[in-house]
Coordinates of C-alpha atoms in Angstrom, one line a residue:
M1 CA 98.1 -71.9 169.1
I2 CA 96.2 -70.2 166.3
R3 CA 96.0 -73.5 164.4
L4 CA 94.6 -75.2 167.5
I5 CA 91.9 -72.5 167.9
I6 CA 91.0 -72.7 164.2
G7 CA 90.8 -76.5 164.5
I8 CA 88.6 -76.4 167.5
T9 CA 86.4 -73.7 165.8
Y10 CA 85.9 -76.0 162.7
L11 CA 85.1 -78.9 165.0
L12 CA 82.4 -76.9 166.8
I13 CA 80.9 -75.6 163.6
G14 CA 80.8 -79.1 162.2
E15 CA 79.1 -80.4 165.4
L16 CA 76.6 -77.5 165.2
N17 CA 75.9 -78.3 161.5
M18 CA 75.3 -81.9 162.4
C19 CA 72.9 -80.9 165.1
I20 CA 71.1 -78.5 162.8
N21 CA 71.0 -81.1 160.0
E22 CA 69.8 -84.0 162.0
K23 CA 66.7 -85.3 160.4
F24 CA 64.0 -87.8 161.1
K25 CA 60.8 -89.1 159.4
L26 CA 57.7 -90.2 161.3
T27 CA 54.8 -92.1 159.7
I28 CA 51.4 -92.3 161.3
L29 CA 48.8 -94.7 159.9
E30 CA 45.1 -94.3 160.7
T31 CA 42.2 -96.7 160.4
S32 CA 38.7 -95.5 161.1
D33 CA 35.1 -96.8 160.9
V34 CA 36.2 -100.3 160.0
H35 CA 32.8 -101.5 161.4
G36 CA 33.7 -105.1 162.1
T37 CA 35.1 -105.7 158.7
V38 CA 38.0 -108.2 158.9
L39 CA 37.7 -110.3 155.8
P40 CA 37.2 -108.9 152.2
I41 CA 33.7 -110.2 151.8
N42 CA 30.1 -109.1 151.9
Y43 CA 28.2 -111.4 154.4
S44 CA 25.0 -111.0 152.5
D45 CA 26.3 -113.3 149.7
N46 CA 30.0 -113.8 150.6
S47 CA 31.0 -111.9 147.4
Y48 CA 34.5 -110.4 147.4
S49 CA 35.1 -106.8 148.4
D50 CA 38.4 -104.8 148.6
C51 CA 38.2 -104.0 152.3
G52 CA 38.9 -105.2 155.8
L53 CA 41.6 -105.5 158.4
A54 CA 43.1 -108.6 156.7
I55 CA 44.0 -106.4 153.7
L56 CA 44.9 -103.3 155.6
S57 CA 47.4 -105.5 157.6
T58 CA 49.4 -106.1 154.4
I59 CA 49.5 -102.4 153.7
I60 CA 50.6 -101.7 157.3
S61 CA 53.4 -104.3 157.1
S62 CA 54.7 -102.7 153.9
E63 CA 54.7 -99.2 155.4
R64 CA 56.6 -100.5 158.4
K65 CA 59.3 -102.0 156.2
V66 CA 59.8 -98.6 154.5
N67 CA 59.9 -96.7 157.9
Q68 CA 60.3 -98.5 161.2
N69 CA 59.2 -95.3 162.9
T70 CA 55.6 -95.9 162.2
L71 CA 52.7 -95.5 164.6
L72 CA 49.3 -97.1 164.0
I73 CA 46.1 -95.6 165.4
D74 CA 42.5 -96.7 165.1
N75 CA 40.0 -93.8 165.2
G76 CA 36.9 -95.6 166.4
D77 CA 33.9 -97.7 165.3
M78 CA 35.9 -100.9 165.1
L79 CA 33.8 -103.3 167.2
Q80 CA 30.4 -103.3 165.5
G81 CA 29.0 -103.6 161.9
T82 CA 29.1 -107.1 160.4
A83 CA 27.5 -110.5 160.9
L84 CA 30.9 -111.6 162.4
T85 CA 30.8 -109.0 165.2
Y86 CA 27.0 -109.6 165.8
F87 CA 27.6 -113.3 166.1
H88 CA 30.4 -112.8 168.6
A89 CA 28.5 -110.3 170.7
K90 CA 25.1 -111.9 170.7
I91 CA 25.6 -115.6 170.1
S92 CA 29.0 -116.7 171.1
N93 CA 31.0 -114.1 173.1
N94 CA 32.9 -116.9 174.9
M95 CA 35.2 -116.9 171.9
P96 CA 38.0 -114.3 171.6
N97 CA 36.8 -111.0 170.1
P98 CA 37.8 -111.3 166.4
M99 CA 38.4 -107.6 166.0
I100 CA 40.7 -107.4 169.0
E101 CA 42.5 -110.6 167.9
A102 CA 43.2 -109.0 164.5
M103 CA 44.2 -105.7 166.0
N104 CA 46.6 -107.4 168.5
I105 CA 48.3 -109.3 165.6
I106 CA 48.6 -106.2 163.5
G107 CA 50.1 -104.3 166.4
F108 CA 48.1 -101.1 167.0
D109 CA 49.7 -98.4 169.1
A110 CA 46.3 -97.0 170.3
A111 CA 42.6 -96.9 169.6
V112 CA 39.9 -94.3 170.1
V113 CA 36.4 -95.1 171.3
G114 CA 33.8 -94.5 168.6
N115 CA 30.0 -94.1 169.1
H116 CA 29.3 -97.6 167.8
E117 CA 31.7 -99.1 170.4
F118 CA 28.8 -98.8 172.9
N119 CA 26.2 -100.7 170.7
Y120 CA 26.7 -104.1 172.2
G121 CA 26.7 -102.8 175.8
R122 CA 29.3 -101.7 178.3
D123 CA 30.5 -105.1 179.4
Y124 CA 31.2 -106.0 175.8
L125 CA 33.2 -102.8 175.3
E126 CA 35.1 -103.1 178.6
N127 CA 36.0 -106.7 177.9
A128 CA 37.3 -105.7 174.5
I129 CA 39.5 -103.0 176.1
K130 CA 40.8 -105.5 178.6
A131 CA 41.7 -108.0 175.8
S132 CA 43.6 -105.3 173.9
N133 CA 47.4 -105.2 173.8
F134 CA 47.2 -101.4 173.3
P135 CA 45.5 -98.5 175.1
W136 CA 42.1 -97.1 174.3
L137 CA 42.0 -93.3 174.5
C138 CA 39.1 -91.1 175.3
A139 CA 39.6 -87.7 176.9
N140 CA 36.1 -86.2 176.8
I141 CA 33.9 -89.1 177.9
T142 CA 34.4 -89.1 181.7
K143 CA 33.0 -91.0 184.7
K144 CA 30.4 -89.1 186.6
A145 CA 31.7 -90.4 189.9
T146 CA 35.3 -89.4 189.5
G147 CA 35.6 -87.1 186.5
E148 CA 38.3 -89.5 185.1
S149 CA 38.5 -90.6 181.5
F150 CA 36.1 -93.5 180.7
T151 CA 39.0 -95.5 179.5
N152 CA 41.4 -94.1 182.1
K153 CA 43.6 -93.0 179.3
P154 CA 42.9 -89.5 177.8
Y155 CA 46.2 -89.6 176.0
I156 CA 49.5 -91.4 175.7
I157 CA 53.1 -90.3 175.1
K158 CA 55.2 -92.4 172.7
V159 CA 58.9 -91.7 173.2
L160 CA 60.9 -92.9 170.2
D161 CA 64.5 -94.1 170.2
N162 CA 65.9 -90.7 169.2
G163 CA 64.0 -89.0 172.0
L164 CA 61.2 -87.6 169.9
K165 CA 58.0 -87.4 172.2
V166 CA 54.8 -88.0 170.3
G167 CA 51.5 -87.1 172.2
I168 CA 48.3 -88.9 171.1
L169 CA 45.0 -87.5 172.4
G170 CA 41.7 -89.4 171.9
L171 CA 38.4 -87.6 171.5
T172 CA 34.9 -88.9 170.7
T173 CA 31.9 -87.2 169.3
K174 CA 29.9 -85.8 172.2
Y175 CA 26.6 -86.5 170.4
I176 CA 26.4 -90.2 171.7
P177 CA 23.6 -89.5 174.2
N178 CA 21.3 -88.7 171.3
W179 CA 21.8 -92.2 169.9
E180 CA 22.7 -94.7 172.6
N181 CA 20.6 -96.6 175.1
P182 CA 20.6 -94.4 178.2
E183 CA 21.1 -97.4 180.5
T184 CA 24.4 -98.1 178.7
I185 CA 25.9 -94.7 179.4
K186 CA 24.0 -93.5 182.5
D187 CA 27.3 -93.2 184.6
L188 CA 29.1 -91.2 181.9
D189 CA 29.5 -87.5 181.0
F190 CA 30.0 -86.5 177.3
N191 CA 32.0 -83.3 177.4
D192 CA 32.7 -80.9 174.6
V193 CA 35.7 -82.0 172.5
V194 CA 37.0 -78.4 172.1
E195 CA 37.1 -77.8 175.8
S196 CA 38.7 -81.2 176.5
A197 CA 41.2 -80.8 173.7
N198 CA 42.4 -77.4 175.0
K199 CA 42.8 -78.8 178.5
W200 CA 44.7 -81.9 177.7
L201 CA 46.8 -80.6 174.8
N202 CA 48.1 -77.8 177.1
I203 CA 49.1 -80.5 179.7
M204 CA 50.8 -82.6 177.0
R205 CA 52.8 -79.7 175.6
K206 CA 53.8 -78.0 178.8
Q207 CA 54.0 -80.9 181.3
E208 CA 54.9 -83.7 179.0
A209 CA 57.1 -81.6 176.7
T210 CA 55.7 -83.2 173.5
D211 CA 57.4 -82.5 170.2
I212 CA 54.3 -83.2 168.2
N213 CA 50.6 -83.6 169.2
I214 CA 48.3 -85.9 167.3
V215 CA 44.6 -85.6 168.0
A216 CA 42.5 -88.7 167.0
Y217 CA 38.9 -87.6 167.0
H218 CA 36.0 -89.9 166.2
G219 CA 34.1 -87.2 164.6
G220 CA 34.1 -85.2 161.3
F221 CA 33.7 -81.7 160.0
E222 CA 30.6 -79.6 160.4
R223 CA 31.9 -76.9 158.1
D224 CA 33.0 -76.6 154.5
L225 CA 36.8 -77.4 154.5
E226 CA 37.6 -74.5 152.2
T227 CA 35.3 -71.7 153.3
G228 CA 34.5 -72.6 156.9
N229 CA 30.8 -72.1 156.2
P230 CA 28.4 -74.5 158.0
S231 CA 27.9 -77.6 155.9
E232 CA 25.4 -79.2 158.2
K233 CA 23.3 -78.4 161.3
L234 CA 25.7 -77.4 164.1
T235 CA 24.7 -79.9 166.7
G236 CA 28.1 -80.7 168.1
E237 CA 28.2 -84.1 166.4
N238 CA 31.2 -83.1 164.1
Q239 CA 33.5 -80.5 165.6
G240 CA 36.6 -81.1 163.5
Y241 CA 36.7 -77.6 162.1
E242 CA 36.4 -76.1 165.5
L243 CA 39.3 -78.3 166.8
C244 CA 41.5 -76.9 164.0
T245 CA 40.5 -73.2 164.5
K246 CA 39.8 -73.0 168.3
V247 CA 42.4 -75.2 169.8
S248 CA 46.1 -74.6 170.2
N249 CA 48.9 -77.2 170.2
I250 CA 47.4 -79.5 167.5
D251 CA 49.8 -80.6 164.7
V252 CA 47.7 -83.5 163.2
L253 CA 44.0 -84.2 163.4
L254 CA 42.9 -87.8 162.5
T255 CA 39.1 -87.8 161.8
G256 CA 36.4 -90.3 160.9
H257 CA 32.7 -90.9 161.6
Q258 CA 31.5 -89.3 158.4
H259 CA 33.0 -92.1 156.2
R260 CA 34.7 -89.5 154.0
V261 CA 38.1 -89.7 152.2
I262 CA 40.2 -86.6 153.0
E263 CA 43.9 -86.2 152.3
N264 CA 46.7 -83.6 152.1
L265 CA 44.6 -80.8 153.6
C266 CA 45.6 -78.3 156.3
I267 CA 43.1 -76.2 158.2
N268 CA 44.7 -73.3 160.1
G269 CA 48.0 -75.1 160.0
V270 CA 46.6 -78.4 161.3
L271 CA 47.1 -81.4 158.9
V272 CA 43.9 -83.5 158.6
V273 CA 43.1 -86.9 157.1
Q274 CA 40.0 -89.2 157.0
P275 CA 40.2 -92.8 155.6
G276 CA 36.8 -93.8 154.4
Y277 CA 35.1 -96.8 156.1
N278 CA 34.9 -100.6 156.3
G279 CA 38.7 -100.8 155.9
N280 CA 38.5 -99.8 152.2
C281 CA 41.6 -97.5 152.7
I282 CA 44.0 -96.3 155.3
G283 CA 45.2 -92.8 156.1
K284 CA 48.9 -92.0 156.1
I285 CA 50.6 -89.0 157.7
S286 CA 54.3 -88.3 156.8
I287 CA 56.2 -85.9 159.0
D288 CA 59.8 -84.7 158.5
F289 CA 61.5 -83.4 161.6
V290 CA 64.8 -81.5 162.0
K291 CA 66.7 -81.1 165.2
S292 CA 68.1 -77.7 166.2
S293 CA 69.7 -76.8 169.6
G294 CA 68.7 -80.2 170.9
K295 CA 65.0 -79.7 170.0
W296 CA 63.0 -81.5 167.4
S297 CA 60.7 -79.4 165.2
I298 CA 58.4 -80.2 162.3
H299 CA 59.9 -79.3 158.9
K300 CA 57.3 -80.7 156.6
K301 CA 54.0 -82.7 156.9
M302 CA 51.6 -84.2 154.5
S303 CA 48.7 -86.7 154.5
S304 CA 47.6 -89.2 151.9
I305 CA 45.2 -92.1 151.4
I306 CA 46.2 -95.7 150.5
D307 CA 43.4 -97.7 149.1
A308 CA 42.9 -101.4 149.7
N309 CA 42.4 -102.4 146.0
D310 CA 44.3 -105.4 144.6
R311 CA 46.1 -106.2 147.9
D312 CA 47.1 -109.5 149.4
V313 CA 45.3 -110.8 152.5
D314 CA 47.4 -111.3 155.6
K315 CA 47.0 -115.0 156.4
R316 CA 47.8 -114.4 160.1
I317 CA 44.5 -112.6 160.3
L318 CA 42.6 -115.3 158.5
N319 CA 44.0 -117.9 160.8
S320 CA 43.2 -115.9 163.9
I321 CA 39.5 -115.7 163.2
R322 CA 39.0 -119.0 161.4
T323 CA 37.1 -120.8 164.1
I324 CA 34.6 -118.0 164.8
E325 CA 34.3 -117.2 161.1
T326 CA 33.3 -120.8 160.4
A327 CA 30.8 -120.7 163.2
T328 CA 29.4 -117.4 161.9
Q329 CA 28.9 -118.8 158.4
A330 CA 27.1 -121.8 159.7
W331 CA 24.8 -119.7 161.8
L332 CA 24.1 -117.3 158.9
D333 CA 22.8 -120.2 156.8
I334 CA 20.3 -121.5 159.4
P335 CA 16.9 -121.5 157.7
M336 CA 14.2 -119.5 159.6
G337 CA 11.2 -119.8 157.3
Q338 CA 9.6 -118.9 154.0
I339 CA 8.1 -115.9 152.3
E340 CA 4.9 -116.4 150.2
G341 CA 4.8 -113.6 147.7
D342 CA 7.3 -110.8 146.8
M343 CA 9.3 -109.2 149.7
L344 CA 12.3 -108.2 147.7
I345 CA 13.7 -104.6 147.4
K346 CA 14.7 -104.4 143.7
D347 CA 15.0 -100.6 143.6
P348 CA 15.8 -98.8 146.9
M349 CA 14.5 -95.5 145.6
K350 CA 11.2 -96.9 144.6
A351 CA 11.0 -98.7 147.9
R352 CA 11.2 -95.3 149.6
L353 CA 8.5 -93.7 147.3
K354 CA 5.7 -96.1 148.0
D355 CA 4.6 -98.7 150.6
N356 CA 6.3 -102.0 150.1
A357 CA 6.0 -105.5 151.5
F358 CA 9.4 -105.5 153.3
T359 CA 9.0 -102.4 155.3
E360 CA 5.4 -103.2 156.1
F361 CA 6.5 -106.6 157.4
I362 CA 9.1 -105.2 159.7
N363 CA 6.7 -102.6 161.0
N364 CA 4.2 -105.3 161.6
I365 CA 6.7 -107.2 163.7
Q366 CA 7.5 -104.1 165.7
M367 CA 3.8 -103.5 166.4
D368 CA 3.3 -107.1 167.3
A369 CA 6.1 -107.0 169.8
A370 CA 5.0 -103.7 171.3
K371 CA 1.2 -104.2 171.1
V372 CA 0.6 -100.8 169.6
D373 CA -0.8 -99.9 166.2
I374 CA 1.7 -97.2 164.9
S375 CA 5.3 -98.0 163.9
N376 CA 8.2 -96.6 161.8
I377 CA 11.3 -98.1 160.3
A378 CA 14.0 -97.3 157.8
I379 CA 15.7 -99.2 155.0
F380 CA 19.2 -98.6 156.4
D381 CA 21.2 -98.6 153.2
N382 CA 21.0 -99.5 149.6
Q383 CA 22.5 -103.0 150.2
C384 CA 19.3 -104.0 151.9
K385 CA 17.6 -106.4 149.5
G386 CA 14.6 -107.6 151.4
F387 CA 13.7 -111.3 151.7
N388 CA 13.8 -114.1 149.1
H389 CA 11.4 -117.1 149.3
N390 CA 13.7 -118.9 151.8
V391 CA 14.9 -116.7 154.7
T392 CA 18.0 -117.4 156.7
M393 CA 19.8 -115.6 159.4
R394 CA 22.1 -114.2 156.7
D395 CA 19.1 -112.5 155.1
I396 CA 18.0 -111.1 158.4
I397 CA 21.3 -109.7 159.5
S398 CA 22.0 -108.3 156.0
N399 CA 18.8 -106.4 156.1
Y400 CA 18.8 -105.4 159.7
K401 CA 22.5 -104.9 160.6
Y402 CA 22.2 -102.6 163.7
P403 CA 21.8 -104.1 167.2
N404 CA 18.8 -101.9 167.9
T405 CA 16.1 -102.6 170.4
L406 CA 12.6 -101.1 170.5
K407 CA 10.9 -98.4 172.5
V408 CA 7.3 -97.2 172.6
I409 CA 7.0 -93.5 173.1
R410 CA 4.0 -91.3 173.5
L411 CA 3.7 -88.6 170.9
K412 CA 1.3 -85.8 170.1
G413 CA -0.1 -85.6 166.6
Y414 CA 2.0 -82.6 165.9
D415 CA 5.1 -84.6 166.8
I416 CA 4.2 -87.2 164.2
K417 CA 3.6 -84.4 161.6
E418 CA 6.9 -82.8 162.4
A419 CA 8.7 -86.2 162.1
L420 CA 7.1 -86.8 158.7
E421 CA 8.2 -83.4 157.5
K422 CA 11.7 -84.2 158.7
T423 CA 11.7 -87.5 156.8
A424 CA 10.4 -85.8 153.7
E425 CA 13.6 -83.7 153.6
Y426 CA 15.3 -86.9 152.4
F427 CA 14.2 -86.0 148.9
S428 CA 15.1 -83.2 146.4
L429 CA 13.4 -82.4 143.1
V430 CA 16.0 -81.6 140.5
N431 CA 14.8 -80.7 137.0
G432 CA 11.6 -82.6 137.6
K433 CA 13.4 -85.7 138.8
I434 CA 13.4 -86.9 142.4
E435 CA 16.7 -87.5 144.0
V436 CA 18.2 -88.1 147.4
S437 CA 18.8 -84.7 148.9
K438 CA 22.4 -83.5 149.5
A439 CA 21.0 -80.4 151.3
G440 CA 23.3 -79.2 154.0
G441 CA 26.4 -80.6 152.3
R442 CA 25.8 -84.2 153.5
F443 CA 28.8 -86.3 153.0
K444 CA 27.4 -89.6 154.2
L445 CA 24.1 -90.5 152.6
Q446 CA 21.9 -91.0 155.6
H447 CA 19.4 -93.6 154.2
Y448 CA 18.8 -94.8 157.8
N449 CA 17.2 -91.4 158.6
Y450 CA 14.3 -91.8 156.1
D451 CA 11.4 -93.4 158.0
M452 CA 8.4 -95.3 156.6
W453 CA 5.4 -95.6 158.8
E454 CA 2.6 -98.1 159.4
G455 CA -0.6 -97.5 161.2
I456 CA -1.2 -94.1 159.7
D457 CA -2.1 -93.1 156.1
Y458 CA -0.1 -90.3 154.7
V459 CA 1.1 -88.5 151.5
I460 CA 4.3 -86.6 151.0
D461 CA 4.4 -84.1 148.1
I462 CA 8.0 -83.3 147.2
S463 CA 7.0 -80.5 144.9
K464 CA 6.0 -78.5 147.9
P465 CA 8.5 -76.5 150.1
I466 CA 10.4 -78.2 152.9
K467 CA 8.3 -78.4 156.1
S468 CA 5.1 -78.2 154.1
R469 CA 5.4 -81.5 152.2
V470 CA 3.0 -83.7 154.2
T471 CA -0.4 -83.2 152.6
K472 CA -2.3 -85.9 154.4
I473 CA -2.1 -87.8 157.7
N474 CA -5.0 -90.0 158.7
Y475 CA -5.4 -92.4 161.6
K476 CA -8.1 -95.0 161.4
N477 CA -9.7 -93.2 158.5
Y478 CA -9.9 -89.8 160.2
P479 CA -7.4 -86.9 160.2
L480 CA -4.7 -87.2 162.8
K481 CA -5.5 -85.0 165.8
M482 CA -2.6 -82.6 166.3
D483 CA -3.3 -82.5 170.1
G484 CA -4.1 -86.2 170.4
D485 CA -1.9 -88.7 172.1
Y486 CA -0.5 -91.6 170.1
D487 CA 1.8 -94.5 171.2
V488 CA 4.4 -95.3 168.6
V489 CA 7.0 -98.0 168.4
M490 CA 10.4 -97.3 166.9
N491 CA 14.0 -98.4 167.4
N492 CA 16.0 -97.0 170.4
Y493 CA 18.2 -94.8 168.1
R494 CA 15.3 -93.0 166.7
A495 CA 13.3 -92.8 170.0
G496 CA 16.3 -90.9 171.5
G497 CA 16.2 -88.3 168.8
G498 CA 18.8 -89.9 166.6
G499 CA 19.1 -88.5 163.1
N500 CA 18.0 -85.1 164.4
Y501 CA 14.5 -86.3 165.1
L502 CA 14.5 -84.0 168.1
M503 CA 10.7 -84.1 168.4
F504 CA 11.1 -87.6 169.8
K505 CA 13.8 -86.7 172.4
G506 CA 12.6 -86.7 176.0
K507 CA 9.2 -88.1 175.3
T508 CA 7.5 -90.4 177.8
V509 CA 8.7 -94.0 177.3
I510 CA 5.6 -96.3 177.6
K511 CA 7.4 -99.5 177.0
D512 CA 11.0 -100.7 176.6
I513 CA 11.6 -103.9 174.6
P514 CA 15.2 -104.9 175.3
I515 CA 15.5 -107.5 172.5
D516 CA 17.5 -106.9 169.3
V517 CA 15.2 -106.3 166.4
A518 CA 17.1 -108.8 164.3
E519 CA 16.3 -111.4 167.0
L520 CA 12.6 -110.4 167.0
I521 CA 12.5 -110.8 163.2
A522 CA 14.1 -114.2 163.4
N523 CA 11.8 -115.4 166.1
Y524 CA 8.7 -114.1 164.3
I525 CA 9.6 -115.9 161.1
F526 CA 10.7 -119.1 162.9
E527 CA 7.5 -119.4 164.9
R528 CA 5.2 -118.9 161.9
K529 CA 7.3 -120.7 159.3
T530 CA 5.5 -119.1 156.3
I531 CA 4.9 -115.4 156.0
K532 CA 2.6 -113.9 153.4
A533 CA 3.9 -110.7 151.8
T534 CA 1.3 -107.9 152.1
V535 CA 1.1 -104.3 151.0
N536 CA -1.8 -102.1 152.2
N537 CA -0.5 -98.9 150.4
N538 CA -1.0 -96.7 153.5
W539 CA 1.6 -94.2 152.3
K540 CA 3.2 -92.7 149.1
V541 CA 5.5 -90.0 147.9
I542 CA 4.3 -87.8 145.0
Y543 CA 6.1 -85.1 143.0

């Protein structure tokens, strides 16, 4: 009898040890801010670049071979950003969406709505969602009429073979109304991500009994990751730090939007990761679980970045977009017209220090379309090269890559002055040398927020204090009247206050021109055939 009791005791202890020692590893892969990049090329000249879904797909396949318990989540800004996506959205959307085709082949488990998902309009986004073999998540963008999630999926629960319940909550920066065309989002509410996260994560933990909660947030960090001090103006655009410190029940926070590379970092016990942009790397979360008393718990978690350098391309992805890629390339090489003179941007910094033929030309097109005599534009990034002698659609899309439209808004003279002071903050003077400012801890260089104006004459003096740098503003040879009314044409992003140009927000819209600026440029050149490069030197930056 004693032997029997001892035997049963050893058996029970053995079963208990097995229960305690049961282990499990989960891998979570994150893409974010892919911005329409499928192939590893630059559409401006088709040169090779280590980036894109076709390369990331190879990495994903390798990771799945190592651990079949791998979840793949896209964190937003997938559908817009290259000539390929522009061609599909604006020229030939009867073809299958190349981004969704690639994502379906790769086998995403979920995707989050990013701010640029709205750029091609609601129908385009909703059609992409319908074509997806995976759910799109968004908890904090809700329908005004019903209060339901815009995508009807605030979160999903993935139950793995061993019973582990993984909750995935999707959140999107609430700042979208400051950028997007109001008509596109008029029936939607953009709620605070912290409030939404608290609500839904509580439901997921208590009602769904999740073992782990992953928050995929298309937004970044508004505070220094080590000190918690503000690293940018606290507008609500990037609330990642708040999510980590003010919300319960988060185990992992996937981030994006800022195009940063962040790995192996915990904030208040929440593991975070951010995987760059354009598919140049992928975020990886590794989580070890142990099971005790029938319940899984996290034993260890870490995050890392896998870059896309020197990787093979997944031929399945190449084949899936071959037809639309061929059509895109043919469209890009359609000749529009010719430039007489020099309209190249050889040095982006110099192009932002003194009036140049390229920005003057685009401003002239905007003023022609709007029938006003004041305009502003930006050189969006340092890949903008201006126009060679022969101009094709490739040149136009490479230089003007966003699907912006135009608005004419009525401003006071002091609004223009404030806007010029804002744009002057782009520069810093370091040891007598002018540089792009990193004030406020900017992580993504916001070249697209430096405006250059036509129709007024002005001087910016960087040697002077911020908000006192504009030393001259004339309109038609006379000083700008601070209380005067002026109609100014600009893109819809800026007209809505985008880039923290809040002096423009809510101003009277005199005219709305619902045609893509890239299309306006193409039509302008095509109709005239030959364009003469001119520079009237109406503005300059001194220091």
